[in-house]
Coordinates of C-alpha atoms and ligand atoms in Angstrom, one line a residue:
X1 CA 16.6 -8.0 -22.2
X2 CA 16.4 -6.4 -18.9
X3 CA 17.6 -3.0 -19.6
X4 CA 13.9 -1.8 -20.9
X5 CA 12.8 -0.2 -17.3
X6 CA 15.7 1.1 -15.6
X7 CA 16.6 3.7 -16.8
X8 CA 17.6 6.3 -14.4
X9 CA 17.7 5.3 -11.4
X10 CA 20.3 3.7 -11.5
X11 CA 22.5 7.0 -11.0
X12 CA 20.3 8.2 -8.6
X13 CA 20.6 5.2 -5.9
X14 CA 24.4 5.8 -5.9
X15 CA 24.4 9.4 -5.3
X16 CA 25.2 10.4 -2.2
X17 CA 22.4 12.2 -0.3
X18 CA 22.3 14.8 2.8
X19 CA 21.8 13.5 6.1
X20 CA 20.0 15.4 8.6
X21 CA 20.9 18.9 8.8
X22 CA 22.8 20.6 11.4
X23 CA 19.7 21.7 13.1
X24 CA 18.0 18.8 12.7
X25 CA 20.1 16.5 14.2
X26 CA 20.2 19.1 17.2
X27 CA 16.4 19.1 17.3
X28 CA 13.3 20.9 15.5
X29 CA 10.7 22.8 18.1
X30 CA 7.2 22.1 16.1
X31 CA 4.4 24.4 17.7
X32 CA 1.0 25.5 16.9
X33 CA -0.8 23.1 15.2
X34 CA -3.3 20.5 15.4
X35 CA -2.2 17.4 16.3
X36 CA -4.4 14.1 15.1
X37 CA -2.5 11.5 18.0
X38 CA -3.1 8.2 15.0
X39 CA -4.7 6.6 18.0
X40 CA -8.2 6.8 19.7
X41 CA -6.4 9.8 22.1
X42 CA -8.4 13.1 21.0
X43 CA -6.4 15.5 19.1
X44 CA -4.1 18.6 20.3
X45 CA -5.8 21.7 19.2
X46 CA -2.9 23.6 19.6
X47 CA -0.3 21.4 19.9
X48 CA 3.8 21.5 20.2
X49 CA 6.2 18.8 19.9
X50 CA 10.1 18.2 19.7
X51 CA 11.9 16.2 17.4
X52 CA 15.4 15.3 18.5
X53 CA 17.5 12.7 16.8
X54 CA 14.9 11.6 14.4
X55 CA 12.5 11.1 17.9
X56 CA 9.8 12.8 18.6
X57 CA 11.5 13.9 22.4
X58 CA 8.6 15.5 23.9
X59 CA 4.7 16.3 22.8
X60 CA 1.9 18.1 24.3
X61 CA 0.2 21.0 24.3
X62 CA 1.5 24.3 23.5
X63 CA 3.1 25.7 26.5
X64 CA 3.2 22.7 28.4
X65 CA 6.7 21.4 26.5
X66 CA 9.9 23.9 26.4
X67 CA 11.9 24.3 23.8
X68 CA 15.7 23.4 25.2
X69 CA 17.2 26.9 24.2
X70 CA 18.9 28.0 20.8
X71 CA 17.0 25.3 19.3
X72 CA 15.7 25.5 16.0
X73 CA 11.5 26.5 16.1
X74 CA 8.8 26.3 13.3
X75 CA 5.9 27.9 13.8
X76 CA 2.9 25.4 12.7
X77 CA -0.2 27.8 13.4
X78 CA -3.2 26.8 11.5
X79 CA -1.5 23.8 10.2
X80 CA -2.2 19.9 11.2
X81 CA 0.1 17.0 11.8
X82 CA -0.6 13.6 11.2
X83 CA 1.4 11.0 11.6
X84 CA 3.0 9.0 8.2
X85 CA 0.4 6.5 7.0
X86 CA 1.4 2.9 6.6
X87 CA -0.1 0.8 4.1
X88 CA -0.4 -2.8 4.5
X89 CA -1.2 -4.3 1.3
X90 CA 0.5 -3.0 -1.7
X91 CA 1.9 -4.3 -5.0
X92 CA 5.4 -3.0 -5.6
X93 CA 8.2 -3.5 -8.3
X94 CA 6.7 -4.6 -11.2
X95 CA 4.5 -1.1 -12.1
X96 CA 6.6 0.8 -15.3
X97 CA 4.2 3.8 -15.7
X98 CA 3.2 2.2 -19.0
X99 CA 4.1 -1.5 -18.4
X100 CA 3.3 -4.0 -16.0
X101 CA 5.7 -6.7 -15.9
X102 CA 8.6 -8.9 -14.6
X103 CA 11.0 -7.0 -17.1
X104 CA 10.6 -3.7 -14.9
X105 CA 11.3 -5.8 -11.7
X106 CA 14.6 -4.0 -9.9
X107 CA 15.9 -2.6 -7.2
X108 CA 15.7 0.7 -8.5
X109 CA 12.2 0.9 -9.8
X110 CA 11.1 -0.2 -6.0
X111 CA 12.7 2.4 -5.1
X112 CA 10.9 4.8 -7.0
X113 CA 7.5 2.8 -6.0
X114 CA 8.6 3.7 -2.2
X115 CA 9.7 7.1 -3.3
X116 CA 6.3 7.5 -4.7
X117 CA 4.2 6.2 -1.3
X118 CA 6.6 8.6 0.9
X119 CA 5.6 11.7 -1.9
X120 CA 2.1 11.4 -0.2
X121 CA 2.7 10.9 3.2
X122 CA 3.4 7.3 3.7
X123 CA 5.9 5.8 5.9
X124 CA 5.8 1.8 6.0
X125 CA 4.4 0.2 3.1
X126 CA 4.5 -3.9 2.3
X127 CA 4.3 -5.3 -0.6
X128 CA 2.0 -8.5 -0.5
X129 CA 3.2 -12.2 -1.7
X130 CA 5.1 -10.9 -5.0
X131 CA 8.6 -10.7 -4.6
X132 CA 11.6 -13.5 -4.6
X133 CA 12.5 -13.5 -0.7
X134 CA 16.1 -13.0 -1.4
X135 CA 15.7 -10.1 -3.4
X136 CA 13.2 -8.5 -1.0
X137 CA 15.5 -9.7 2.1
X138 CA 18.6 -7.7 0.5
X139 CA 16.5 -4.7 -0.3
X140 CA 15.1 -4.5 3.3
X141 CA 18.8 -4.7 4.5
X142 CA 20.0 -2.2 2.2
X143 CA 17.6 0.3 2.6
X144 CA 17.8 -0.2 6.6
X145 CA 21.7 0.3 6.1
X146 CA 21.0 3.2 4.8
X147 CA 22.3 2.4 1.1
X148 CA 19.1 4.5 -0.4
X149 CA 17.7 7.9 -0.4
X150 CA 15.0 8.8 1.9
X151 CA 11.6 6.9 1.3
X152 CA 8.6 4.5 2.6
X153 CA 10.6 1.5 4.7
X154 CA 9.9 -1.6 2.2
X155 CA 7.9 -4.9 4.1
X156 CA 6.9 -7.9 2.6
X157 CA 5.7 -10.9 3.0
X158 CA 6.0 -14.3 1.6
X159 CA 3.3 -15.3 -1.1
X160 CA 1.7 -18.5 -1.3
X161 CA -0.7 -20.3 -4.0
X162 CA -2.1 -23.2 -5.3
X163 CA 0.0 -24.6 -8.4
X164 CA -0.9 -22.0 -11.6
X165 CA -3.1 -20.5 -9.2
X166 CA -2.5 -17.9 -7.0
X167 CA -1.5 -14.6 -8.4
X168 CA -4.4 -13.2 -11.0
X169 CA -3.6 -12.8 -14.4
X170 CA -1.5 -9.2 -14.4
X171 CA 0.5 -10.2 -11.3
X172 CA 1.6 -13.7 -12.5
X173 CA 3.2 -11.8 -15.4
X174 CA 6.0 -10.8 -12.9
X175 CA 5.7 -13.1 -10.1
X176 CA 6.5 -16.1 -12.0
X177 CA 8.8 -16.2 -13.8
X178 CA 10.9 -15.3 -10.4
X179 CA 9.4 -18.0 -8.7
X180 CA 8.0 -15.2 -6.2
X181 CA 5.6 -17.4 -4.8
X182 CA 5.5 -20.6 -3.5
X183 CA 2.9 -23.4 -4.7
X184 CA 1.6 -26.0 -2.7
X185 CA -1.2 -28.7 -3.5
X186 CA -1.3 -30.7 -0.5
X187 CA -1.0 -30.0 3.6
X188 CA 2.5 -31.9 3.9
X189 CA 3.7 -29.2 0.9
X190 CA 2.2 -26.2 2.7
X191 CA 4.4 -27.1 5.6
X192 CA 7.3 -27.7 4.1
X193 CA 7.5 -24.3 2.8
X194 CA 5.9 -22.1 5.5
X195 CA 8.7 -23.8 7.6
X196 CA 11.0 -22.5 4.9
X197 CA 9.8 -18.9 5.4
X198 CA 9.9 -19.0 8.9
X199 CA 13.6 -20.4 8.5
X200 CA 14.3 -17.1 6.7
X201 CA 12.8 -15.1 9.7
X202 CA 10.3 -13.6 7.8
X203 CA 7.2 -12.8 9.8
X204 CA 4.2 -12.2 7.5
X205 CA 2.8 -14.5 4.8
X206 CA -0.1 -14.3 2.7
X207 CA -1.9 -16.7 0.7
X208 CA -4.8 -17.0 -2.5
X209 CA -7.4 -19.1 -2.2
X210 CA -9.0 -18.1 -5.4
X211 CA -8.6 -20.1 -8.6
X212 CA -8.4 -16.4 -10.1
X213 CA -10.3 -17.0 -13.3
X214 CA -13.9 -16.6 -12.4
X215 CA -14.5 -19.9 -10.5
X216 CA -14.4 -21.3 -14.6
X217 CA -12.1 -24.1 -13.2
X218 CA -9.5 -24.6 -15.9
X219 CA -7.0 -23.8 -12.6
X220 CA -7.5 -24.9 -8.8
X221 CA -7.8 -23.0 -5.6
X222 CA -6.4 -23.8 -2.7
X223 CA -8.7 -26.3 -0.6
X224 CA -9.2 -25.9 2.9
X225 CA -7.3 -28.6 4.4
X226 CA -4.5 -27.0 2.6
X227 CA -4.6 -23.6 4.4
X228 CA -5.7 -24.7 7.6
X229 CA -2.6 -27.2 7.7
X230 CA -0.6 -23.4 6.6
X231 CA -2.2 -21.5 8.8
X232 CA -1.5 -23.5 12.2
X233 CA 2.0 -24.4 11.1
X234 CA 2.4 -20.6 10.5
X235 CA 0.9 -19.5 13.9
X236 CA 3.6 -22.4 15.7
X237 CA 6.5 -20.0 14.3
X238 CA 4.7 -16.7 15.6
X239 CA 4.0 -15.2 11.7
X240 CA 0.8 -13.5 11.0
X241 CA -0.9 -14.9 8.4
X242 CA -3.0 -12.7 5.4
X243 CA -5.5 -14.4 3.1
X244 CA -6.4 -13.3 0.0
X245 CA -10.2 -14.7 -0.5
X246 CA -13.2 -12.5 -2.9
X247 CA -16.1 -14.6 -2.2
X248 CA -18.4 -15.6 0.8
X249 CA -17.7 -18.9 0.8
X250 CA -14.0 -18.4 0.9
X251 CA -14.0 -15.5 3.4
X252 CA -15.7 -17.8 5.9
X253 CA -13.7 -20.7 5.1
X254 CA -10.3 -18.7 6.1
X255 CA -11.6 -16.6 9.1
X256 CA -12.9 -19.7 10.8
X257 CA -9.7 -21.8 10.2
X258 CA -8.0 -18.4 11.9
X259 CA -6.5 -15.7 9.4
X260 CA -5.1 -13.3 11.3
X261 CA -5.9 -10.6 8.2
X262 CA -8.6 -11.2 5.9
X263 CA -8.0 -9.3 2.7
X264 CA -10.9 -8.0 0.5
X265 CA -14.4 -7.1 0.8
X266 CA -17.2 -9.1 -0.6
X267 CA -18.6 -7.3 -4.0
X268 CA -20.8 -10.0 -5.8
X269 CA -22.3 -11.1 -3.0
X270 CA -24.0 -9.6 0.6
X271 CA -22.8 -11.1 4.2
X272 CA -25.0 -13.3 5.5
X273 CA -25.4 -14.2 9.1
X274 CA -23.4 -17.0 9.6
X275 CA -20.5 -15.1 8.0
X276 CA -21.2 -11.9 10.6
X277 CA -21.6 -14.4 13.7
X278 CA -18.0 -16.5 12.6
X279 CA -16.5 -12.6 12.3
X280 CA -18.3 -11.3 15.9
X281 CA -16.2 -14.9 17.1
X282 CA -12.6 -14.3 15.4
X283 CA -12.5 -10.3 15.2
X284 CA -9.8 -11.1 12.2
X285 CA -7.7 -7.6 10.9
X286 CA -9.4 -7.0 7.6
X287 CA -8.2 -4.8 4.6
X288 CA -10.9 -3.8 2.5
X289 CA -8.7 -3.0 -1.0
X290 CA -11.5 -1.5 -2.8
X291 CA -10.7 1.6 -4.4
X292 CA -9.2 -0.1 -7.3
X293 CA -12.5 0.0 -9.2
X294 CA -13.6 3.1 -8.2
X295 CA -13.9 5.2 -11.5
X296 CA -15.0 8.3 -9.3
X297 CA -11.8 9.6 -8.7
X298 CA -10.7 9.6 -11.8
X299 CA -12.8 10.8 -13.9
X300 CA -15.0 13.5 -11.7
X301 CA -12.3 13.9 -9.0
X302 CA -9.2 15.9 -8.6
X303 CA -7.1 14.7 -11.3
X304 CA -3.8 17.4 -10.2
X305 CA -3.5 15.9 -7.6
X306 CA -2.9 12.3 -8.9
X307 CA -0.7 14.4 -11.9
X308 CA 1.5 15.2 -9.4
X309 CA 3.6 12.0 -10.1
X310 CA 2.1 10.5 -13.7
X311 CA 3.3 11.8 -16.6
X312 CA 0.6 13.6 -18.5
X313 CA 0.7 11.0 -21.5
X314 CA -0.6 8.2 -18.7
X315 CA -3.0 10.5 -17.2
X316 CA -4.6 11.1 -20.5
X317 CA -4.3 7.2 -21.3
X318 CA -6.2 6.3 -17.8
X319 CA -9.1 9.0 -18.4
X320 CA -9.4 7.2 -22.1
X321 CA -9.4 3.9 -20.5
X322 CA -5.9 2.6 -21.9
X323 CA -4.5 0.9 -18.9
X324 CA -3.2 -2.7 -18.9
X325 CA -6.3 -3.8 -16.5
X326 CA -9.2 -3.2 -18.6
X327 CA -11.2 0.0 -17.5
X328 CA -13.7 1.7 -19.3
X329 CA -13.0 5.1 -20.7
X330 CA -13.9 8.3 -18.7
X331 CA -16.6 8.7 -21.2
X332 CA -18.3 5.6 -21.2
X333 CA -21.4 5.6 -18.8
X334 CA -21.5 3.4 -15.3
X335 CA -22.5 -0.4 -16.2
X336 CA -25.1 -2.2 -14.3
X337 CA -22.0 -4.2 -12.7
X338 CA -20.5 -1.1 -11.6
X339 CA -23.5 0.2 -9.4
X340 CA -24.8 -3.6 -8.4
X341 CA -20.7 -3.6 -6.9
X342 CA -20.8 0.2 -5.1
X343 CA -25.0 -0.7 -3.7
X344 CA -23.3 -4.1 -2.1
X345 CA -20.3 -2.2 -1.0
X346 CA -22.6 -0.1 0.8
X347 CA -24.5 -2.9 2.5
X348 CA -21.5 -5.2 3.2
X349 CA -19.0 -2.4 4.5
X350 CA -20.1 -1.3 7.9
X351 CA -21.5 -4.9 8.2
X352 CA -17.7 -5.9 8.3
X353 CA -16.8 -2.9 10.9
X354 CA -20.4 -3.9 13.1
X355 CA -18.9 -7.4 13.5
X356 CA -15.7 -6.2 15.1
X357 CA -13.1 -7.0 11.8
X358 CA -10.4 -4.7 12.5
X359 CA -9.5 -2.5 9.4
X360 CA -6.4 -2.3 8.1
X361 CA -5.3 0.2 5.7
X362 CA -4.1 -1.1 2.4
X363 CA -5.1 -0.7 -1.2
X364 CA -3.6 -2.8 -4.0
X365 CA -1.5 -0.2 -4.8
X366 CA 0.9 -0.8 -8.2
X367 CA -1.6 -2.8 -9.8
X368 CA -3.3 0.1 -11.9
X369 CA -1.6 3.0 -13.0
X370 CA -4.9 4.3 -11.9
X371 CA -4.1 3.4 -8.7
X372 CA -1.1 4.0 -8.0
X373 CA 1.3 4.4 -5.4
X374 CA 0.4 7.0 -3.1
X375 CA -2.1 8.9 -4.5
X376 CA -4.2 5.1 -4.3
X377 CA -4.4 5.5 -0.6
X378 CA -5.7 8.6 -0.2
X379 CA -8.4 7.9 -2.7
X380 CA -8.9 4.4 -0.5
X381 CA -9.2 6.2 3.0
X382 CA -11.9 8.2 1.3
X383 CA -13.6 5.3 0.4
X384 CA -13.7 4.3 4.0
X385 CA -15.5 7.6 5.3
X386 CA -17.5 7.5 2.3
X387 CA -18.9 4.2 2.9
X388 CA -19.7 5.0 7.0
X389 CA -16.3 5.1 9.1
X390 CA -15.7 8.6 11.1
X391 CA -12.1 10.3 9.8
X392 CA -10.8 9.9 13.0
X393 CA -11.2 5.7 12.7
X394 CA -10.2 5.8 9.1
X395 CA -7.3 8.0 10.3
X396 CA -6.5 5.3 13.2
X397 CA -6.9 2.3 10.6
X398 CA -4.2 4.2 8.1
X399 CA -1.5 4.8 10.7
X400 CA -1.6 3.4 14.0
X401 CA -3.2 -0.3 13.5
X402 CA -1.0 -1.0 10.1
X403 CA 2.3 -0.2 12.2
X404 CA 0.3 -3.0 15.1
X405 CA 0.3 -5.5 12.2
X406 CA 3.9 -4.3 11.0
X407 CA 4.8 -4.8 14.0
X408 CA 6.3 -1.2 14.3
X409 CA 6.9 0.2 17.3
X410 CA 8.5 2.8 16.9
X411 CA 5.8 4.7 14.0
X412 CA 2.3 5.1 13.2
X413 CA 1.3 7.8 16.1
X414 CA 2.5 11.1 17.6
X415 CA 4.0 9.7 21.1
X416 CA 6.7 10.3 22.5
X417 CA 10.0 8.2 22.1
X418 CA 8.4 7.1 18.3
X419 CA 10.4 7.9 15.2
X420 CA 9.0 11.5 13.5
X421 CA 7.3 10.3 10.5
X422 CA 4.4 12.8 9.9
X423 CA 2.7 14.6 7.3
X424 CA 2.0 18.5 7.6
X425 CA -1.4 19.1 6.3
X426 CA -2.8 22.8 5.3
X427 CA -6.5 21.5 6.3
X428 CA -8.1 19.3 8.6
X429 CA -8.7 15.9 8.0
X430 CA -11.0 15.3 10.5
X431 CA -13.7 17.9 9.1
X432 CA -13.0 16.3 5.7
X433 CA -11.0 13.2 4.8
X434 CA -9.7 14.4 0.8
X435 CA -7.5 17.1 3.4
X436 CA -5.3 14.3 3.6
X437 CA -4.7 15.1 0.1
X438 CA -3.7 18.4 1.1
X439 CA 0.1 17.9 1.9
X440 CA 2.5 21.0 2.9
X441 CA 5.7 18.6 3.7
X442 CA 6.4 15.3 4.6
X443 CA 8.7 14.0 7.2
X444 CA 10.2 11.1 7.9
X445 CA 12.4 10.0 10.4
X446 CA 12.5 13.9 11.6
X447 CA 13.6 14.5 8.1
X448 CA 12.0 16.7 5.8
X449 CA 11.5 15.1 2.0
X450 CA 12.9 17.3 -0.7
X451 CA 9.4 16.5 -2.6
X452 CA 10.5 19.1 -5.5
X453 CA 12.8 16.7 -7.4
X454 CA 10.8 13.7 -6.3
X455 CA 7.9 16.0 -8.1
X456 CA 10.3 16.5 -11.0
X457 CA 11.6 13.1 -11.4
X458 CA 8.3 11.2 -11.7
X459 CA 6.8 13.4 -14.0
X460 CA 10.0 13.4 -16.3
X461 CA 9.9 9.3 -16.1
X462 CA 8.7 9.0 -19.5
X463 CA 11.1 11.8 -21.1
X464 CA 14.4 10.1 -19.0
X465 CA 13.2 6.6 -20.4
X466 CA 12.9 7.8 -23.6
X467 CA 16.1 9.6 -24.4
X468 CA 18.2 6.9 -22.2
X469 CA 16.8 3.6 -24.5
X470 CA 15.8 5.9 -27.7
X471 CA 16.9 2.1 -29.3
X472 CA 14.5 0.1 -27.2
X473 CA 11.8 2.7 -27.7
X474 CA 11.5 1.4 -31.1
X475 CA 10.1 -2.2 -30.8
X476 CA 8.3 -0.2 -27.3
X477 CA 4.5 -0.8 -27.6
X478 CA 2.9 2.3 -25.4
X479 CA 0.2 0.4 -24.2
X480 CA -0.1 -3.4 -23.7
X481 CA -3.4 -4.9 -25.7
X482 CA -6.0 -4.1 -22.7
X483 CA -7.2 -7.4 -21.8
X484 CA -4.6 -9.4 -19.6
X485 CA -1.9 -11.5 -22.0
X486 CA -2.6 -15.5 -22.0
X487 CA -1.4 -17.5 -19.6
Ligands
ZN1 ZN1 -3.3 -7.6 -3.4

């Protein structure tokens, strides 16, 4: 019984869809706005740049670049560009608006995931640890032959866990029962199947540590001989190498056997010295993920703009606290938990950044429909200003240094010779980080989205499901019971 989820995309994926127009394809003549660079090169006040062939051609300041003549011009004046984001660590595939799990797992609903990240401005996105590799392998190839309409290009890497470990209690829902990740117990195992990944060419690879049930022990995490023994076979085949660890004694244990990305930030507990001084030594990437329980948003914060793509029935059930992570209710007050997490937040964040950790945007995204895809990272690259960084480093961590660990080189700045993926903004993020949120169009590839439909489209999702499987809706429970099913 597969057929619950998709619904409608189905018809959408094998529609044909425009190309670049005829002007496009000849070149667009972009002038007169700001233009944030996406690396530490200060930003064009007023700015012009020319997108040929999907390339940005040529980029400078206004009347320092022509425009070849009869070429199409748009006049940018008190506008700013950015360029796309890219998002590092993301969740994708299994989110159903109303449903977490393995039964909404298809092509098409990626698609709409991707469709969802390129809505708000984002360009690359990977999905961390959670999809069967030949599934995600012929997705990457299709979408990269073109086979899809436009949206974010789809990364992944290969998951790996401690037997029954691994993958917390919502994500093992889907990633199990397609064998998404692989489970080792012992160094010889970890080996054999990171020598398996590399045999498929795949590049990136993450890893749990945690036991993922509170340290209680009924499951084990993954010892240390284990990923050292992972991570040095991983570095001999040239992948970079993303551990997923929540406490100190974990985050040491993987940034001193050499992680290249250390994912999460320490909430329970505070950094202590020996932590800073083995961070000052390795310099790891680092992606933070912590706007996930950050209530802020949506319950005091600007609530359109996440509406944009959530049907209105899920944005009421995430302000009454209905969602299939627990969260409390809009209405309920902020627990001691919930302020002991945001004062240690404070302490530990720049402590991170002070030690020379590299951030990397990425946020967790598909997890929650409260943070979900899109909107989730421009909620999570306010947390970074919020908690100390200036909007021009959180601006550098969200598009340039992602495409560095992607490996992208041809995205995540405003350079010449790199594919035009940019956002067009009508305010400046750098006087105030939620402009990010304030999106006129978004380009990708030179090509404009059609963001309309895509508008359209998600907020229909619940309708289209309903009237395609008006049978299924019958045995369909709304909301799953809100604390995560057994195991
Ligand atoms: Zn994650």
């Amino acid at each position: 019984m597969r057929a619950r989820w998709p619904y409608i995309l189905a018809s959408l994926v094998i529609l044909s869809f425009p190309a670049s127009s005829p002007s496009q394809s000849q070149g667009v003549f972009y002038e007169g706005a700001r233009l944030i660079i996406g690396d530490t090169t200060p930003p064009l006040e007023n700015g012009a740049f020319l997108v040929q062939n999907g390339r940005i051609a040529a980029i400078g300041q206004r009347g320092t670049i022509k425009a070849p003549a009869g070429i199409a011009r748009m006049d940018l004046t008190g506008k700013t560009v950015m360029p796309a984001m890219n998002n590092a660590h993301m969740h994708i595939g299994y989110e159903g608006y109303v449903s977490w799990d393995v039964e909404n797992h298809s092509p098409e609903n990626l698609l709409d995931h991707l469709e969802r990240e390129a809505f708000f401005g984002i360009g690359a996105a990977m999905t961390m640890g959670d999809q069967p590799i030949a599934f995600a392998l012929k997705f990457q190839h299709d979408q990269t032959a073109g086979k899809f309409p436009p949206a974010a290009r789809f990364f992944f890497a290969a998951g790996m866990a401690p037997p029954g470990g691994g993958p917390d209690a919502l994500l093992i829902q889907g990633t199990a029962p397609l064998h998404a990740v692989y489970e080792v117990s012992s160094p010889d195992e970890a080996v054999r199947a990171v020598r398996k990944i590399a045999a498929a060419k795949i590049e990136q690879l993450k890893f749990w540590v945690d036991n993922r049930d509170n340290n209680r022990g009924a499951r084990k995490k993954m010892p240390p001989e284990v990923y050292r023994a992972l991570i040095e076979e991983a570095h001999k085949h040239g992948m970079t190498v993303h551990a997923h660890a929540t406490n100190l004694q974990d985050q040491k244990g993987v940034v001193q056997a050499g992680v290249d990305v250390l994912v999460h930030t320490l909430v329970a507990e505070k950094l202590d010295d020996e932590f800073l001084a083995i961070l000052r030594e390795k310099k790891p990437y680092w992606v933070p993920v912590m706007g996930l329980a950050d209530r802020a948003e949506f319950c005091d914060g600007d609530v359109p703009f996440i509406a944009q793509v959530m049907p209105d029935s899920v944005v009421a059930d995430i302000r009454a606290g209905k969602t299939w992570l627990p969260s409390p209710p809009c209405s309920a007050s902020p627990t001691p938990q919930a302020a002991q997490r945001d004062e240690n937040l404070r302490y530990n964040f720049p402590k991170y950044l002070a030690s020379g950790a590299r951030l990397v945007f990425g946020t967790d995204a598909g997890v929650s429909q409260k943070y979900s895809y899109g909107f989730a990272e421009h909620h999570e690259i306010g947390m970074y200003v919020k908690l100390g960084m200036t909007p021009a480093e959180a601006i550098i961590a969200s598009t340039s240094r992602p495409a560095e660990l992607l490996r992208l080189k041809d995205t995540g700045s405003l350079a010449k010779g790199k594919r035009a993926d940019f956002i067009v903004l009508r305010a400046n993020p750098l006087e105030d980080i939620r402009n990010t949120r304030e999106i006129e169009d978004v380009y990708l590839a030179g090509v404009k989205l059609d963001r309309a439909p895509l508008r359209m489209k998600f907020k229909q999702a619940l309708v289209d499901r309903d009237a395609m499987h008006a049978k299924e809706k019958q045995d369909y429970v709304p909301h799953p019971p809100s604390s995560p099913k057994k195991l």
